[in-house]
Structures are given as C-alpha cells and as structure tokens.
Amino acid sequence: MRVVIAGGHGKIALLLERLLAERGDQAVGLIRNPAHVTDVREAGAEAVICDLETASADDVAVLLAGADAVVFAAGAGAGSGAPRKDSVDRAGSALMAEAAEQAGVRRFVQVSSMGAGQPPRPGTDEVWAAYITAKTAAEADLRARDLDWTILRPGGLTDAPATGRIRLAPPPVPAGTVPRADVAAVIAALLDNPGTGHQTLELVGGDNPVATAVQSIS
Ligand SMILES: NC(=O)c1ccc[n+]([C@@H]2O[C@H](COP(=O)([O-])OP(=O)(O)OC[C@H]3O[C@@H](n4cnc5c(N)ncnc54)[C@H](OP(=O)(O)O)[C@@H]3O)[C@@H](O)[C@H]2O)c1
C-alpha cells in the first residue's frame, strides 16, 4: 500500500512511517522543511517537499498519483496562533482532501482531536477556540466529500511508549490521554480496515488491543 502522509515530519507521522515501512508498505511524508528529509528517510519513508499553506490542490494531486491512501497528520502546533490553526489544521486538510478527490485516492484518514465537533465553550482561550473551530471545519469539509474517510479524534497526546491497548469508539468517549505511538498503530490498522470508512472515532488509552478495537468497529 502506498500511503501519503501530510505533516510527514510530525511526531505521529514519523511513528506511522516506521510502522508502515516495517510491514512492507510504502510511506511518503510530505514536509515543508528540507532539513527534515533525513529524519523522514530514516523512518523508512520517501520525503517530498510540499508546503500545505502554499501548494494548490493541482500540485498536491500530482503527488498523490498512484497512492492508495492519504493520512492528514499535520497541525500548526502548540506555539502557533489562531491564523495558522485555520491555514494548516482546516485548510491543509481540505487541500489534501480536494487533491485526493482529483487524484482518485478514495481512502483518507484525518487526525482530528477530541473536542472537535462542538463549538468552543464560551470564555475558552482564543487560540484553543481557533484550533477546535479549525478541526471542526476540517471534519465537516471531509464528511461532505466523496471519499472513504475516517476521522480519528485522539485525546491528549503523550510521548510514552506504545501500550498496544486503547479505547476507540464513536463519540462521546470520556476525556483521556493516549500515546502518539498508539495513535500511529491505530492509523495503520484503520488503513487495513476500509470498513471503518464514514466513521468518526474518538481514541484514548484503554484495555482493548488495537487490532481487536479497530476490527470491532469495522
Ligand atoms: N497535542 C495534542 O494533545 C493533540 C491531541 C489531539 C490531536 N492532536 C492533533 O494530532 C495531529 C498530529 O500531532 P503531532 O503531535 O504528531 O503533531 P506535530 O508533531 O506537531 O506535527 C505536525 C506536523 O505538521 C507539519 N506542518 C505544519 N505546517 C505545515 C505546512 N504548512 N506544510 C506542511 N507541513 C506542515 C509540521 O511541520 P514543521 O515542523 O515544518 O512545522 C509538523 O511536522 C495534529 O493535527 C494535532 O493537532 C494533538
């Protein structure tokens, strides 16, 4: 399987690239910073330069030729302000989804966030509100497209080692945390289970082995 990952140098993306390479799949990491090429290659993926805030859907569609799936794992990141929540977390996902439609790549896994899907609470910090608004809009954009999408909303991300055990279900799932390594394993399993298409799933740490949890909602 050839999988193109937007945000290819992100923490989840690098873990996913390793998992895909280990099982013989071809991962392609889209990155904006040429200094990240070595890390992406070391993770076993092909590195392709593509800035999601300047590329056109036509540009990205060319990069998706021959792909079997797209994973949106980019994000403006913790230090960014409200405008980049919109230009990366919302518009970057919409760009990838538009390009996937153009290129005929139907399978699309979007990394969203728990908290998306509801308006930000009144009085919420402005940047957090912009983040949740952007993720909610990115989800709505994806649901409206003719793609085999799965929206994955992890809880708070940690850098702890993989546990292999999760709680994965349609919302609402009680708030919690989850290691990025387990998120990567869930994405790899979702790619193997197209029956998870057209579902929005929330993810936190739990008791169920990843493969069992993913198969049970397929
Ligand atoms: N933090 C949490 O607790 C939490 C919870 C739930 C969901 N999430 C979501 O999970 C996703 C992945 O998380 P993570 O920790 O793996 O993220 P991460 O390490 O911050 O990675 C995000 C990647 O997106 C890339 N990116 C940003 N702007 C870009 C652009 N214009 N063009 C191309 N790439 C760009 C970044 O590249 P640069 O290095 O070049 O900036 C970075 O490699 C994000 O969407 C995040 O919002 C986070």
CSV table of C-alpha atoms and ligand atoms in Angstrom, one decimal:
chain,number,residue,atom,x,y,z
A,1,MET,CA,0.0,0.0,0.0
A,2,ARG,CA,1.3,3.5,-0.9
A,3,VAL,CA,0.3,6.0,1.8
A,4,VAL,CA,0.9,9.7,1.5
A,5,ILE,CA,1.1,11.4,4.9
A,6,ALA,CA,0.6,15.2,5.2
A,7,GLY,CA,2.8,16.6,8.0
A,8,GLY,CA,5.3,13.9,7.3
A,9,HIS,CA,7.8,15.0,10.0
A,10,GLY,CA,5.3,15.3,12.8
A,11,LYS,CA,5.6,13.0,15.8
A,12,ILE,CA,2.7,10.7,14.9
A,13,ALA,CA,3.7,10.7,11.3
A,14,LEU,CA,7.3,9.6,11.9
A,15,LEU,CA,6.0,6.7,14.1
A,16,LEU,CA,3.4,5.8,11.5
A,17,GLU,CA,6.1,5.8,8.7
A,18,ARG,CA,8.2,3.3,10.7
A,19,LEU,CA,5.2,1.0,11.2
A,20,LEU,CA,4.2,1.1,7.5
A,21,ALA,CA,7.8,0.6,6.4
A,22,GLU,CA,8.2,-2.4,8.8
A,23,ARG,CA,5.2,-4.1,7.4
A,24,GLY,CA,6.3,-3.5,3.8
A,25,ASP,CA,4.0,-0.6,2.9
A,26,GLN,CA,5.4,2.4,1.1
A,27,ALA,CA,5.0,5.6,3.1
A,28,VAL,CA,5.5,9.1,1.6
A,29,GLY,CA,5.9,12.0,4.0
A,30,LEU,CA,5.0,15.5,2.8
A,31,ILE,CA,7.2,18.0,4.6
A,32,ARG,CA,7.8,21.8,4.2
A,33,ASN,CA,11.3,21.9,5.6
A,34,PRO,CA,14.1,20.3,3.5
A,35,ALA,CA,16.1,19.9,6.8
A,36,HIS,CA,13.6,17.2,7.7
A,37,VAL,CA,14.3,14.9,4.7
A,38,THR,CA,16.9,12.8,6.6
A,39,ASP,CA,14.6,12.0,9.5
A,40,VAL,CA,11.7,11.0,7.2
A,41,ARG,CA,14.1,8.8,5.2
A,42,GLU,CA,15.4,7.3,8.4
A,43,ALA,CA,11.8,6.4,9.4
A,44,GLY,CA,11.6,4.4,6.2
A,45,ALA,CA,9.6,6.8,4.1
A,46,GLU,CA,10.1,8.8,0.9
A,47,ALA,CA,10.3,12.5,1.7
A,48,VAL,CA,8.5,15.0,-0.6
A,49,ILE,CA,8.6,18.8,-0.2
A,50,CYS,CA,5.1,20.3,-0.1
A,51,ASP,CA,4.1,23.3,2.0
A,52,LEU,CA,0.4,22.9,2.7
A,53,GLU,CA,-0.1,26.6,3.1
A,54,THR,CA,1.2,27.5,-0.4
A,55,ALA,CA,0.5,24.4,-2.6
A,56,SER,CA,-2.5,24.2,-4.8
A,57,ALA,CA,-4.8,21.2,-5.0
A,58,ASP,CA,-3.5,20.6,-8.5
A,59,ASP,CA,0.1,20.5,-7.1
A,60,VAL,CA,-0.8,18.0,-4.4
A,61,ALA,CA,-2.9,15.8,-6.8
A,62,VAL,CA,0.2,15.2,-8.8
A,63,LEU,CA,2.0,14.0,-5.6
A,64,LEU,CA,-0.9,11.6,-4.9
A,65,ALA,CA,-0.8,9.8,-8.2
A,66,GLY,CA,-0.6,6.1,-7.5
A,67,ALA,CA,-1.3,6.4,-3.8
A,68,ASP,CA,-3.8,4.1,-2.1
A,69,ALA,CA,-4.5,6.3,0.9
A,70,VAL,CA,-3.9,9.7,2.4
A,71,VAL,CA,-3.3,10.4,6.1
A,72,PHE,CA,-3.7,14.0,7.3
A,73,ALA,CA,-1.4,14.2,10.3
A,74,ALA,CA,-0.3,17.9,10.0
A,75,GLY,CA,-1.0,20.6,12.5
A,76,ALA,CA,0.1,24.1,13.2
A,77,GLY,CA,1.5,23.0,16.5
A,78,ALA,CA,1.5,24.3,20.1
A,79,GLY,CA,3.4,27.5,19.5
A,80,SER,CA,1.2,28.8,16.7
A,81,GLY,CA,-1.6,31.4,16.7
A,82,ALA,CA,-5.2,31.4,15.5
A,83,PRO,CA,-4.5,32.2,11.8
A,84,ARG,CA,-2.3,29.1,11.4
A,85,LYS,CA,-4.9,26.9,13.0
A,86,ASP,CA,-7.1,27.9,10.1
A,87,SER,CA,-4.4,27.7,7.4
A,88,VAL,CA,-3.0,24.3,8.5
A,89,ASP,CA,-5.5,22.4,10.6
A,90,ARG,CA,-8.5,23.4,8.5
A,91,ALA,CA,-7.3,24.5,5.1
A,92,GLY,CA,-4.4,21.9,5.0
A,93,SER,CA,-6.8,19.1,5.4
A,94,ALA,CA,-9.3,20.5,2.9
A,95,LEU,CA,-6.4,20.9,0.4
A,96,MET,CA,-5.4,17.2,0.9
A,97,ALA,CA,-9.0,16.0,0.6
A,98,GLU,CA,-9.6,18.1,-2.6
A,99,ALA,CA,-6.4,16.7,-4.1
A,100,ALA,CA,-7.4,13.2,-3.1
A,101,GLU,CA,-10.7,13.6,-5.0
A,102,GLN,CA,-8.8,14.9,-8.0
A,103,ALA,CA,-6.3,12.1,-7.9
A,104,GLY,CA,-9.0,9.4,-7.3
A,105,VAL,CA,-7.4,8.3,-4.0
A,106,ARG,CA,-10.5,7.4,-2.0
A,107,ARG,CA,-9.1,6.3,1.4
A,108,PHE,CA,-8.5,9.3,3.7
A,109,VAL,CA,-7.7,9.2,7.4
A,110,GLN,CA,-7.8,12.5,9.1
A,111,VAL,CA,-6.2,13.1,12.5
A,112,SER,CA,-8.6,15.5,14.3
A,113,SER,CA,-8.9,16.0,18.0
A,114,MET,CA,-11.3,15.2,20.9
A,115,GLY,CA,-13.2,18.4,21.5
A,116,ALA,CA,-13.9,18.9,17.8
A,117,GLY,CA,-17.5,18.7,16.7
A,118,GLN,CA,-18.8,21.1,19.4
A,119,PRO,CA,-18.5,24.8,19.5
A,120,PRO,CA,-15.7,26.0,21.8
A,121,ARG,CA,-17.0,26.8,25.3
A,122,PRO,CA,-17.7,30.5,26.0
A,123,GLY,CA,-14.6,32.1,27.6
A,124,THR,CA,-12.2,29.5,26.1
A,125,ASP,CA,-8.7,30.7,25.3
A,126,GLU,CA,-8.7,32.3,21.8
A,127,VAL,CA,-6.1,30.0,20.3
A,128,TRP,CA,-7.7,26.9,21.7
A,129,ALA,CA,-11.1,28.1,20.3
A,130,ALA,CA,-9.5,28.7,16.9
A,131,TYR,CA,-8.0,25.2,17.0
A,132,ILE,CA,-11.3,23.5,17.8
A,133,THR,CA,-13.1,25.6,15.2
A,134,ALA,CA,-10.5,24.7,12.6
A,135,LYS,CA,-10.7,20.9,13.4
A,136,THR,CA,-14.5,21.0,13.4
A,137,ALA,CA,-14.5,22.7,10.0
A,138,ALA,CA,-11.9,20.3,8.6
A,139,GLU,CA,-14.1,17.4,9.7
A,140,ALA,CA,-17.2,18.9,8.1
A,141,ASP,CA,-15.3,19.5,4.9
A,142,LEU,CA,-14.1,15.9,4.8
A,143,ARG,CA,-17.6,14.4,5.5
A,144,ALA,CA,-19.0,16.3,2.6
A,145,ARG,CA,-16.6,14.8,0.1
A,146,ASP,CA,-16.9,11.6,-2.0
A,147,LEU,CA,-14.1,9.8,-0.2
A,148,ASP,CA,-13.8,6.8,2.1
A,149,TRP,CA,-12.9,8.9,5.0
A,150,THR,CA,-12.3,8.1,8.7
A,151,ILE,CA,-12.0,10.9,11.2
A,152,LEU,CA,-9.8,10.0,14.2
A,153,ARG,CA,-10.1,12.2,17.3
A,154,PRO,CA,-7.3,11.3,19.8
A,155,GLY,CA,-7.4,12.7,23.3
A,156,GLY,CA,-4.3,14.4,24.8
A,157,LEU,CA,-1.2,13.1,23.2
A,158,THR,CA,1.8,11.8,25.1
A,159,ASP,CA,5.2,10.6,24.1
A,160,ALA,CA,5.0,7.5,26.3
A,161,PRO,CA,5.9,4.2,24.6
A,162,ALA,CA,3.1,2.2,22.8
A,163,THR,CA,0.9,0.2,25.1
A,164,GLY,CA,-1.0,-1.5,22.3
A,165,ARG,CA,-4.2,-1.1,24.3
A,166,ILE,CA,-6.8,1.6,23.6
A,167,ARG,CA,-10.4,2.7,23.8
A,168,LEU,CA,-11.8,3.5,20.3
A,169,ALA,CA,-15.4,4.3,19.7
A,170,PRO,CA,-17.8,6.9,18.1
A,171,PRO,CA,-18.2,10.0,20.3
A,172,PRO,CA,-18.7,10.6,23.1
A,173,VAL,CA,-15.7,8.8,24.7
A,174,PRO,CA,-14.7,10.2,28.2
A,175,ALA,CA,-11.6,12.5,28.0
A,176,GLY,CA,-8.2,10.9,28.5
A,177,THR,CA,-4.7,10.7,27.0
A,178,VAL,CA,-3.1,8.4,24.5
A,179,PRO,CA,0.5,7.8,23.5
A,180,ARG,CA,1.3,9.0,19.9
A,181,ALA,CA,2.7,5.6,19.3
A,182,ASP,CA,-0.7,4.0,19.9
A,183,VAL,CA,-2.3,6.6,17.6
A,184,ALA,CA,0.1,5.6,14.9
A,185,ALA,CA,-0.8,2.0,15.4
A,186,VAL,CA,-4.5,2.8,15.2
A,187,ILE,CA,-4.0,4.7,11.9
A,188,ALA,CA,-2.1,1.8,10.4
A,189,ALA,CA,-4.9,-0.6,11.5
A,190,LEU,CA,-7.6,1.8,10.1
A,191,LEU,CA,-5.8,1.7,6.7
A,192,ASP,CA,-6.1,-2.1,6.8
A,193,ASN,CA,-9.8,-1.9,7.5
A,194,PRO,CA,-11.7,0.1,4.9
A,195,GLY,CA,-14.9,-0.9,6.7
A,196,THR,CA,-14.1,1.9,9.1
A,197,GLY,CA,-14.9,4.4,6.4
A,198,HIS,CA,-17.5,7.1,7.1
A,199,GLN,CA,-16.9,6.9,10.8
A,200,THR,CA,-15.8,9.5,13.4
A,201,LEU,CA,-13.9,7.8,16.2
A,202,GLU,CA,-12.5,9.0,19.5
A,203,LEU,CA,-9.4,7.5,20.9
A,204,VAL,CA,-7.9,7.3,24.4
A,205,GLY,CA,-5.8,4.8,26.3
A,206,GLY,CA,-7.8,1.7,27.3
A,207,ASP,CA,-7.9,-2.1,27.6
A,208,ASN,CA,-8.6,-3.3,24.1
A,209,PRO,CA,-5.8,-4.5,21.8
A,210,VAL,CA,-5.5,-2.1,18.8
A,211,ALA,CA,-6.4,-4.8,16.1
A,212,THR,CA,-9.4,-6.0,18.1
A,213,ALA,CA,-10.7,-2.5,18.7
A,214,VAL,CA,-10.4,-1.5,15.1
A,215,GLN,CA,-11.9,-4.7,13.8
A,216,SER,CA,-14.8,-4.4,16.2
A,217,ILE,CA,-15.9,-1.0,14.7
A,218,SER,CA,-15.4,-2.1,11.0
B,1,LIG,N1,-1.3,17.7,21.2
B,1,LIG,C1,-2.3,17.0,21.5
B,1,LIG,O1,-2.6,16.7,22.6
B,1,LIG,C2,-3.3,16.6,20.4
B,1,LIG,C3,-4.5,16.0,20.7
B,1,LIG,C4,-5.3,15.5,19.7
B,1,LIG,C5,-5.0,15.7,18.3
B,1,LIG,N2,-3.8,16.4,18.0
B,1,LIG,C6,-3.5,16.6,16.6
B,1,LIG,O2,-2.7,15.5,16.2
B,1,LIG,C7,-2.0,15.8,15.0
B,1,LIG,C8,-0.6,15.3,15.0
B,1,LIG,O3,0.0,15.6,16.2
B,1,LIG,P1,1.6,15.5,16.3
B,1,LIG,O4,1.9,15.7,17.8
B,1,LIG,O5,2.2,14.4,15.6
B,1,LIG,O6,2.0,16.9,15.6
B,1,LIG,P2,3.4,17.6,15.3
B,1,LIG,O7,4.5,16.8,15.8
B,1,LIG,O8,3.2,19.0,15.8
B,1,LIG,O9,3.4,17.5,13.7
B,1,LIG,C9,2.7,18.4,12.9
B,1,LIG,C10,3.4,18.5,11.6
B,1,LIG,O10,2.7,19.3,10.7
B,1,LIG,C11,3.7,20.0,9.9
B,1,LIG,N3,3.2,21.2,9.3
B,1,LIG,C12,2.8,22.4,9.9
B,1,LIG,N4,2.5,23.3,9.0
B,1,LIG,C13,2.8,22.7,7.8
B,1,LIG,C14,2.7,23.2,6.4
B,1,LIG,N5,2.3,24.4,6.1
B,1,LIG,N6,3.0,22.3,5.4
B,1,LIG,C15,3.4,21.1,5.7
B,1,LIG,N7,3.5,20.6,7.0
B,1,LIG,C16,3.2,21.4,8.0
B,1,LIG,C17,4.8,20.3,10.9
B,1,LIG,O11,6.0,20.6,10.2
B,1,LIG,P3,7.0,21.7,10.6
B,1,LIG,O12,8.0,21.0,11.6
B,1,LIG,O13,7.6,22.1,9.4
B,1,LIG,O14,6.2,22.8,11.3
B,1,LIG,C18,4.8,19.1,11.7
B,1,LIG,O15,5.8,18.1,11.2
B,1,LIG,C19,-2.2,17.3,14.8
B,1,LIG,O16,-3.2,17.6,13.8
B,1,LIG,C20,-2.7,17.8,16.2
B,1,LIG,O17,-3.5,18.9,16.1
B,1,LIG,C21,-3.0,16.9,19.0
